[in-house]
Tab-separated table of C-alpha atoms in Angstrom:
chain	number	residue	atom	x	y	z
I	10	MET	CA	69.568	-138.571	24.729
I	11	GLY	CA	70.018	-134.855	23.383
I	12	VAL	CA	72.069	-132.044	24.758
I	13	PRO	CA	71.322	-131.170	28.615
I	14	PRO	CA	68.850	-128.873	29.956
I	15	PHE	CA	70.324	-125.511	29.184
I	16	GLN	CA	70.255	-124.371	32.983
I	17	LYS	CA	72.746	-127.409	33.476
I	18	PHE	CA	75.044	-126.312	30.485
I	19	LEU	CA	74.748	-122.710	32.096
I	20	GLU	CA	75.612	-123.563	35.447
I	21	GLU	CA	78.653	-125.851	34.175
I	22	HIS	CA	80.232	-123.182	32.046
I	23	ARG	CA	79.303	-119.767	33.212
I	24	ASP	CA	82.080	-119.393	35.892
I	25	ARG	CA	85.193	-120.009	33.172
I	26	VAL	CA	83.088	-117.801	30.561
I	27	PHE	CA	82.924	-115.002	33.077
I	28	ARG	CA	86.500	-115.123	33.991
I	29	PHE	CA	87.639	-115.238	30.417
I	30	LEU	CA	85.349	-111.945	29.542
I	31	VAL	CA	86.754	-110.242	32.615
I	32	ALA	CA	89.915	-110.726	31.643
I	33	SER	CA	89.330	-110.102	27.949
I	34	VAL	CA	87.207	-107.018	27.988
I	35	GLY	CA	87.434	-105.894	31.565
I	36	PRO	CA	84.995	-105.969	34.449
I	37	ALA	CA	82.725	-103.003	33.147
I	38	ASP	CA	81.857	-104.819	29.946
I	39	ALA	CA	81.929	-108.398	31.112
I	40	GLU	CA	78.598	-108.685	32.073
I	41	ASP	CA	77.106	-107.356	29.103
I	42	CYS	CA	79.158	-109.455	27.167
I	43	PHE	CA	78.164	-112.424	29.272
I	44	GLN	CA	74.537	-112.100	28.489
I	45	GLU	CA	75.434	-111.700	24.861
I	46	THR	CA	77.235	-114.965	24.901
I	47	PHE	CA	74.519	-117.181	26.508
I	48	MET	CA	71.614	-115.362	24.746
I	49	ALA	CA	73.664	-116.435	21.470
I	50	ALA	CA	74.104	-119.817	22.861
I	51	LEU	CA	70.669	-120.150	23.804
I	52	ARG	CA	69.401	-119.178	20.331
I	53	ALA	CA	71.323	-122.073	18.659
I	54	TYR	CA	71.115	-124.705	21.371
I	55	PRO	CA	68.337	-126.757	20.272
I	56	ARG	CA	70.216	-127.397	16.911
I	57	LEU	CA	73.255	-128.879	18.632
I	58	ARG	CA	74.116	-132.529	18.152
I	59	ALA	CA	74.038	-134.186	21.456
I	60	ASP	CA	77.916	-135.147	21.028
I	61	SER	CA	79.070	-131.658	20.639
I	62	ASN	CA	81.958	-130.297	22.666
I	63	LEU	CA	79.864	-127.883	24.656
I	64	GLY	CA	82.613	-126.059	26.461
I	65	ALA	CA	84.849	-125.313	23.367
I	66	TRP	CA	81.438	-124.275	21.740
I	67	VAL	CA	80.528	-121.618	24.141
I	68	MET	CA	84.150	-120.362	24.577
I	69	THR	CA	83.939	-119.802	20.710
I	70	ILE	CA	80.889	-117.677	21.213
I	71	ALA	CA	82.472	-115.746	24.094
I	72	HIS	CA	85.690	-115.511	22.093
I	73	ARG	CA	83.669	-113.685	19.191
I	74	LYS	CA	81.587	-111.422	21.641
I	75	ALA	CA	84.603	-110.461	23.227
I	76	LEU	CA	86.257	-109.441	19.848
I	77	ASP	CA	83.029	-107.641	18.867
I	78	VAL	CA	83.776	-105.415	22.304
I	79	HIS	CA	87.401	-104.799	21.043
I	80	ARG	CA	86.431	-103.984	17.601
I	81	ALA	CA	83.735	-101.251	18.882
I	82	ARG	CA	86.297	-99.852	21.071
I	83	ALA	CA	89.042	-99.615	18.229
I	84	ARG	CA	86.259	-97.974	16.119
I	85	GLY	CA	85.828	-95.452	19.041
I	86	ALA	CA	82.324	-96.487	19.543
I	87	VAL	CA	82.859	-96.740	23.302
I	88	ALA	CA	83.591	-93.375	24.936
I	89	VAL	CA	87.177	-93.338	25.920
I	90	ALA	CA	86.036	-92.710	29.625
I	91	GLU	CA	84.467	-96.060	29.896
I	92	LEU	CA	87.502	-97.850	28.517
I	93	PRO	CA	89.206	-99.919	31.417
I	94	GLU	CA	92.566	-98.417	31.387
I	95	ARG	CA	95.690	-100.601	31.216
I	96	GLY	CA	98.526	-100.804	33.919
I	97	ALA	CA	99.147	-101.428	37.397
I	98	GLU	CA	96.633	-99.177	39.138
I	99	ASP	CA	93.910	-100.556	36.919
I	100	GLY	CA	95.032	-103.966	37.652
I	101	ALA	CA	94.876	-103.077	41.363
I	102	ARG	CA	91.443	-101.825	41.045
I	103	ASP	CA	89.874	-104.833	39.557
I	104	GLY	CA	91.631	-107.221	41.970
I	105	GLU	CA	93.845	-108.334	39.221
I	106	ARG	CA	97.572	-109.031	39.753
I	107	GLY	CA	100.287	-107.443	37.769
I	108	LEU	CA	100.492	-110.285	35.171
I	109	TRP	CA	96.913	-109.996	33.692
I	110	ALA	CA	97.036	-106.370	33.620
I	111	ALA	CA	100.314	-106.948	31.409
I	112	ALA	CA	98.421	-109.291	29.237
I	113	ARG	CA	96.008	-106.864	28.189
I	114	GLY	CA	99.145	-105.321	26.457
I	115	LEU	CA	99.510	-108.326	24.057
I	116	ALA	CA	98.451	-108.782	20.622
I	117	ALA	CA	94.792	-109.934	20.346
I	118	ARG	CA	95.497	-113.521	19.196
I	119	GLN	CA	98.407	-114.273	21.802
I	120	ARG	CA	96.103	-112.537	24.550
I	121	HIS	CA	92.956	-114.672	23.673
I	122	ALA	CA	94.890	-117.832	23.426
I	123	LEU	CA	96.456	-117.231	26.816
I	124	LEU	CA	92.668	-116.344	28.179
I	125	LEU	CA	91.532	-119.428	27.039
I	126	ARG	CA	94.400	-121.327	28.278
I	127	PHE	CA	94.765	-120.084	31.896
I	128	ALA	CA	91.319	-118.255	32.344
I	129	ALA	CA	88.945	-120.406	30.764
I	130	ASP	CA	90.996	-123.505	31.409
I	131	LEU	CA	90.916	-125.073	27.967
I	132	ASP	CA	93.119	-127.805	26.557
I	133	TYR	CA	94.872	-126.865	23.115
I	134	ALA	CA	92.450	-128.694	21.131
I	135	ASP	CA	89.688	-126.682	22.426
I	136	ILE	CA	91.541	-123.208	22.305
I	137	ALA	CA	92.162	-124.140	18.598
I	138	ALA	CA	88.202	-124.908	18.017
I	139	ALA	CA	87.362	-121.720	19.997
I	140	MET	CA	89.743	-119.610	17.940
I	141	GLY	CA	89.341	-121.407	14.714
I	142	THR	CA	92.849	-122.261	14.365
I	143	SER	CA	95.052	-125.619	14.751
I	144	PRO	CA	95.993	-127.007	18.514
I	145	GLU	CA	99.706	-126.486	17.194
I	146	ALA	CA	99.059	-122.841	16.417
I	147	ALA	CA	97.161	-122.371	19.673
I	148	ARG	CA	100.068	-123.911	21.391
I	149	GLN	CA	102.287	-121.556	19.809
I	150	SER	CA	100.195	-118.427	20.450
I	151	VAL	CA	100.200	-119.317	24.301
I	152	SER	CA	103.978	-120.004	24.303
I	153	GLN	CA	104.711	-116.624	22.421
I	154	ALA	CA	102.205	-114.876	24.921
I	155	LEU	CA	104.088	-116.240	28.049
I	156	LYS	CA	107.508	-115.473	26.613
I	157	ARG	CA	106.402	-111.695	26.053
I	158	LEU	CA	105.101	-111.592	29.611
I	159	ARG	CA	108.298	-112.994	31.009
I	160	ARG	CA	110.206	-110.465	28.934
I	161	GLU	CA	108.063	-107.521	29.971
I	162	LEU	CA	108.414	-108.523	33.786
I	163	ASP	CA	112.137	-108.936	33.521
I	164	ASP	CA	112.396	-105.380	32.162
I	165	GLU	CA	110.638	-103.925	34.918
Y	30	MET	CA	104.131	-125.532	35.579
Y	31	SER	CA	106.211	-122.482	35.700
Y	32	ASP	CA	105.642	-119.651	38.312
Y	33	ILE	CA	104.218	-117.532	35.447
Y	34	GLU	CA	101.688	-119.891	34.865
Y	35	ARG	CA	100.696	-120.579	38.390
Y	36	GLU	CA	100.316	-116.862	38.867
Y	37	LEU	CA	98.222	-116.360	35.651
Y	38	ARG	CA	96.032	-119.243	37.099
Y	39	SER	CA	95.514	-117.819	40.440
Y	40	GLY	CA	95.514	-114.018	39.594
Y	41	LEU	CA	92.466	-113.534	37.887
Y	42	PRO	CA	89.327	-112.258	39.528
Y	43	GLY	CA	86.092	-114.398	39.377
Y	44	ALA	CA	82.578	-113.149	39.961
Y	45	ALA	CA	81.773	-111.770	43.333
Y	46	PRO	CA	79.682	-114.481	45.235
Y	47	GLY	CA	75.951	-114.714	43.954
Y	48	ALA	CA	76.832	-112.526	40.903
Y	49	LEU	CA	76.606	-115.303	38.364
Y	50	GLU	CA	73.385	-116.731	40.043
Y	51	ALA	CA	72.020	-113.029	39.665
Y	52	ALA	CA	73.333	-112.900	36.023
Y	53	SER	CA	71.752	-116.168	35.286
Y	54	LEU	CA	68.181	-114.960	36.472
Y	55	ARG	CA	68.719	-111.808	34.261
Y	56	LEU	CA	69.577	-114.085	31.189
Y	57	ALA	CA	66.349	-116.042	32.019
Y	58	GLU	CA	64.230	-113.016	32.154
Y	59	ARG	CA	65.313	-111.720	28.784
Y	60	ALA	CA	65.106	-115.144	27.233
Y	61	ALA	CA	61.632	-115.181	28.212
Y	62	SER	CA	60.909	-111.407	26.965
Y	63	GLU	CA	62.572	-112.444	23.534
Y	64	GLY	CA	60.647	-115.706	23.096
Y	65	LEU	CA	63.412	-118.089	23.781
Y	66	LEU	CA	62.441	-119.675	27.109
Y	67	ASP	CA	60.642	-122.645	26.372
Y	68	ILE	CA	60.366	-124.053	29.986
Y	69	ALA	CA	60.867	-121.842	32.972
Y	70	TYR	CA	61.274	-123.842	36.291
Y	71	ALA	CA	61.231	-123.179	40.036
Y	72	VAL	CA	62.102	-125.626	42.643
Y	73	VAL	CA	59.404	-125.303	45.489
Y	74	ASP	CA	59.350	-126.237	49.213
Y	75	SER	CA	55.926	-127.805	50.258
Y	76	PRO	CA	54.642	-129.993	53.268
Y	77	LEU	CA	54.959	-132.985	50.838
Y	78	GLY	CA	58.706	-132.265	50.364
Y	79	THR	CA	60.600	-130.375	47.441
Y	80	LEU	CA	58.716	-130.117	44.092
Y	81	VAL	CA	59.784	-129.232	40.586
Y	82	ALA	CA	57.333	-126.751	39.024
Y	83	ALA	CA	57.795	-126.009	35.272
Y	84	ARG	CA	55.913	-123.970	32.770
Y	85	THR	CA	55.755	-123.407	29.056
Y	86	PRO	CA	54.494	-119.798	27.763
Y	87	ARG	CA	51.169	-121.804	27.520
Y	88	GLY	CA	51.017	-122.757	31.133
Y	89	LEU	CA	52.214	-125.165	33.760
Y	90	VAL	CA	53.493	-128.487	32.157
Y	91	THR	CA	54.753	-130.232	35.430
Y	92	LEU	CA	54.768	-130.245	39.136
Y	93	SER	CA	56.923	-133.396	40.163
Y	94	TYR	CA	57.988	-134.570	43.274
Y	95	ALA	CA	61.689	-134.248	43.487
Y	96	ASP	CA	62.530	-137.489	45.277
Y	97	SER	CA	65.241	-138.348	43.133
Y	98	GLY	CA	66.498	-134.924	42.560
Y	99	VAL	CA	65.713	-131.957	40.152
Y	100	ASP	CA	67.985	-133.224	37.487
Y	101	PRO	CA	66.053	-136.063	36.266
Y	102	VAL	CA	62.691	-133.987	36.100
Y	103	LEU	CA	64.788	-131.285	33.882
Y	104	GLU	CA	66.272	-133.875	31.759
Y	105	GLN	CA	63.024	-135.450	30.926
Y	106	LEU	CA	61.792	-132.157	30.206
Y	107	ALA	CA	64.648	-131.119	27.994
Y	108	ALA	CA	64.491	-134.543	26.232
Y	109	ARG	CA	60.560	-134.356	25.683
Y	110	LEU	CA	59.885	-130.869	25.245
Y	111	SER	CA	62.825	-128.522	24.537
Y	112	PRO	CA	66.419	-128.261	25.984
Y	113	ARG	CA	65.698	-124.328	26.402
Y	114	VAL	CA	65.056	-124.915	30.185
Y	115	LEU	CA	65.965	-122.272	32.751
Y	116	GLU	CA	65.341	-121.527	36.297
Y	117	ALA	CA	62.966	-118.512	36.297
Y	118	PRO	CA	61.203	-118.539	39.714
Y	119	ALA	CA	59.500	-115.129	39.046
Y	120	ARG	CA	57.555	-116.994	36.414
Y	121	LEU	CA	56.105	-119.561	38.869
Y	122	ASP	CA	55.096	-116.926	41.543
Y	123	SER	CA	51.432	-117.371	40.992
Y	124	LEU	CA	51.430	-121.252	41.277
Y	125	ARG	CA	53.398	-120.994	44.412
Y	126	ARG	CA	50.910	-118.661	45.998
Y	127	GLU	CA	48.114	-120.952	44.909
Y	128	LEU	CA	49.906	-124.013	46.264
Y	129	ASP	CA	50.555	-122.158	49.662
Y	130	GLU	CA	46.935	-121.256	49.742
Y	131	TYR	CA	46.081	-124.855	49.293
Y	132	PHE	CA	48.192	-126.304	51.816
Y	133	GLU	CA	46.765	-123.710	54.210
Y	134	ARG	CA	43.218	-124.647	53.273
Y	135	ARG	CA	42.566	-121.135	51.941
Y	136	ARG	CA	41.999	-122.474	48.330
Y	137	ARG	CA	40.069	-125.312	46.994
Y	138	SER	CA	40.911	-125.398	43.141
Y	139	PHE	CA	43.773	-124.021	41.124
Y	140	ASP	CA	43.474	-121.095	38.671
Y	141	ILE	CA	46.744	-121.388	36.764
Y	142	GLU	CA	46.634	-122.241	33.086
Y	143	ILE	CA	47.769	-125.991	32.230
Y	144	ASP	CA	49.763	-126.881	29.218
Y	145	TRP	CA	49.018	-130.726	28.543
Y	146	ALA	CA	51.990	-131.235	26.244
Y	147	LEU	CA	53.250	-134.084	28.324
Y	148	VAL	CA	49.891	-135.732	28.134
Y	149	ARG	CA	48.530	-137.867	25.005
Y	150	GLY	CA	45.482	-139.338	23.690
Y	151	PHE	CA	43.270	-141.240	26.350
Y	152	ALA	CA	45.446	-140.101	29.136
Y	153	ARG	CA	44.675	-136.677	28.567
Y	154	ARG	CA	40.942	-137.303	28.705
Y	155	ILE	CA	41.562	-139.157	31.934
Y	156	LEU	CA	43.190	-136.412	33.552
Y	157	ALA	CA	40.936	-133.721	32.407
Y	158	ALA	CA	38.035	-135.812	34.091
Y	159	THR	CA	40.257	-136.158	37.258
Y	160	ALA	CA	40.583	-132.350	37.243
Y	161	ALA	CA	36.791	-132.141	37.427
Y	162	VAL	CA	36.652	-134.009	40.816
Y	163	PRO	CA	36.257	-131.098	43.150
Y	164	PHE	CA	37.923	-130.650	46.412
Y	165	GLY	CA	36.749	-132.715	49.459
Y	166	GLU	CA	35.102	-135.387	47.061
Y	167	VAL	CA	36.540	-138.639	45.526
Y	168	ALA	CA	35.807	-140.981	42.512
Y	169	SER	CA	36.733	-144.458	41.448
Y	170	TYR	CA	39.048	-145.315	38.706
Y	171	ARG	CA	36.019	-146.708	36.813
Y	172	GLU	CA	34.067	-143.449	37.432
Y	173	VAL	CA	36.874	-141.266	35.703
Y	174	ALA	CA	37.268	-143.802	32.909
Y	175	ARG	CA	33.540	-143.510	32.237
Y	176	ALA	CA	33.675	-139.680	32.383
Y	177	ALA	CA	36.577	-139.956	29.867
Y	178	GLY	CA	34.515	-142.105	27.445
Y	179	ASN	CA	35.448	-145.450	28.209
Y	180	GLU	CA	33.946	-147.035	31.267
Y	181	ARG	CA	36.121	-150.480	30.905
Y	182	ALA	CA	39.303	-148.529	30.562
Y	183	ALA	CA	39.721	-148.543	34.580
Y	184	ARG	CA	43.207	-149.990	34.386
Y	185	ALA	CA	44.178	-147.596	31.722
Y	186	ALA	CA	42.678	-144.804	33.973
Y	187	GLY	CA	45.180	-146.159	36.716
Y	188	ASN	CA	47.959	-146.129	34.285
Y	189	ALA	CA	47.320	-142.510	33.155
Y	190	LEU	CA	46.855	-141.289	36.715
Y	191	GLY	CA	50.218	-142.926	37.656
Y	192	SER	CA	51.873	-140.851	35.186
Y	193	ASN	CA	50.202	-137.788	36.001
Y	194	PRO	CA	52.926	-134.714	35.369
Y	195	MET	CA	50.919	-132.403	37.493
Y	196	PRO	CA	49.962	-134.423	40.897
Y	197	ILE	CA	48.152	-132.004	43.338
Y	198	VAL	CA	46.969	-129.512	40.581
Y	199	VAL	CA	45.311	-132.219	38.746
Y	200	PRO	CA	44.081	-133.831	41.582
Y	201	CYS	CA	44.962	-137.694	40.929
Y	202	HIS	CA	44.763	-138.124	44.772
Y	203	ARG	CA	40.981	-138.093	44.653
Y	204	VAL	CA	40.593	-141.209	42.669
Y	205	LEU	CA	40.527	-144.346	44.712
Y	206	ARG	CA	39.695	-147.986	44.253
Y	207	SER	CA	35.926	-148.887	44.003
Y	208	GLY	CA	35.694	-150.404	47.457
Y	209	GLY	CA	37.329	-147.041	48.801
Y	210	ALA	CA	40.651	-148.469	49.139
Y	211	LEU	CA	43.275	-145.830	48.552
Y	212	GLY	CA	44.898	-147.365	45.489
Y	213	GLY	CA	48.275	-146.424	44.225
Y	214	TYR	CA	49.684	-142.824	44.331
Y	215	THR	CA	52.842	-141.548	42.116
Y	216	GLY	CA	54.195	-139.869	44.954
Y	217	GLY	CA	53.916	-142.729	47.592
Y	218	ILE	CA	50.631	-143.454	49.659
Y	219	GLU	CA	51.429	-141.585	52.456
Y	220	ARG	CA	51.302	-138.320	50.398
Y	221	LYS	CA	47.799	-139.394	49.158
Y	222	ARG	CA	46.845	-139.827	52.680
Y	223	PHE	CA	47.966	-136.333	53.320
Y	224	LEU	CA	46.263	-134.718	50.619
Y	225	LEU	CA	43.065	-136.511	51.328
Y	226	THR	CA	43.345	-135.767	54.958
Y	227	LEU	CA	43.875	-132.141	54.048
Y	228	GLU	CA	40.835	-131.950	52.301
Y	229	GLY	CA	38.744	-133.587	54.827
Y	230	VAL	CA	37.904	-136.958	53.101
Y	231	LEU	CA	39.992	-138.900	55.459
């Protein structure tokens, strides 16, 4: 028995991939990033081993595609006007509560660990696989992110 | 779980209703345009119940009665042909139209291209011989075996017809026992009776 039909794989993981991407790159770029993620997955899919951890694997790809967007923005490749702005107003427009808007201000590593934990609902082993780090380091990134968020909320 | 964790879990907007389904269909179309969609499928309603139709870039590869659900059909396709299987109903529009016409008695044969990838060897010759039996006519197992090149292989013919991956389109319902008894049918004998009645044989 090989990997499941791609449609099953897509249906099982598309919701959390999308949530992760909305939180990471914002709603305007999430759809493009979603397409890029699953096209890359489809390309590699027949070469996967049947016992692969598909959930962690697809989040690895999504994580990489989100980083591409962030890098492109940092290079100024994306027009400033298209950038989702940070802050409470933006959060309200996207339907995000204040916390996720605040999370946009975290360092990339902490933010992505936080997203993989609470938006993609991965355990620490899978977060580590997706980010190319150790489970302990993943746990630390999440706890640092939570600490930062708490501090920021207290300051308000 | 702390309050902050609970709020993180609940505070994130998901996709709008239907948005992910639409995104998935766009993905399938893009995959097709880039040559990465090995198998496009659609779930089709018919007077004989739910069917799963699937095609490769070469043509229709299966049309299955979905009595045990859609998943077993997809799993078999993934295991035997390719796991690059995506729902892409638009890719099966012409088949759906031909099926509608057939069930309304406005069509007597199918024009859609066929991909025989799921059928090997002698079974393929049997099904090709079966495809040549016209609407409104019937043949015996022995006759299709003869047309396939081995008159004595009536039993093998029965087996090949029993595992026909494209019932209706490859009309295995038109093959009967020599005495005129209906014989067997993959989708159950009631469906065979329905199809033969539709074609005016019964």
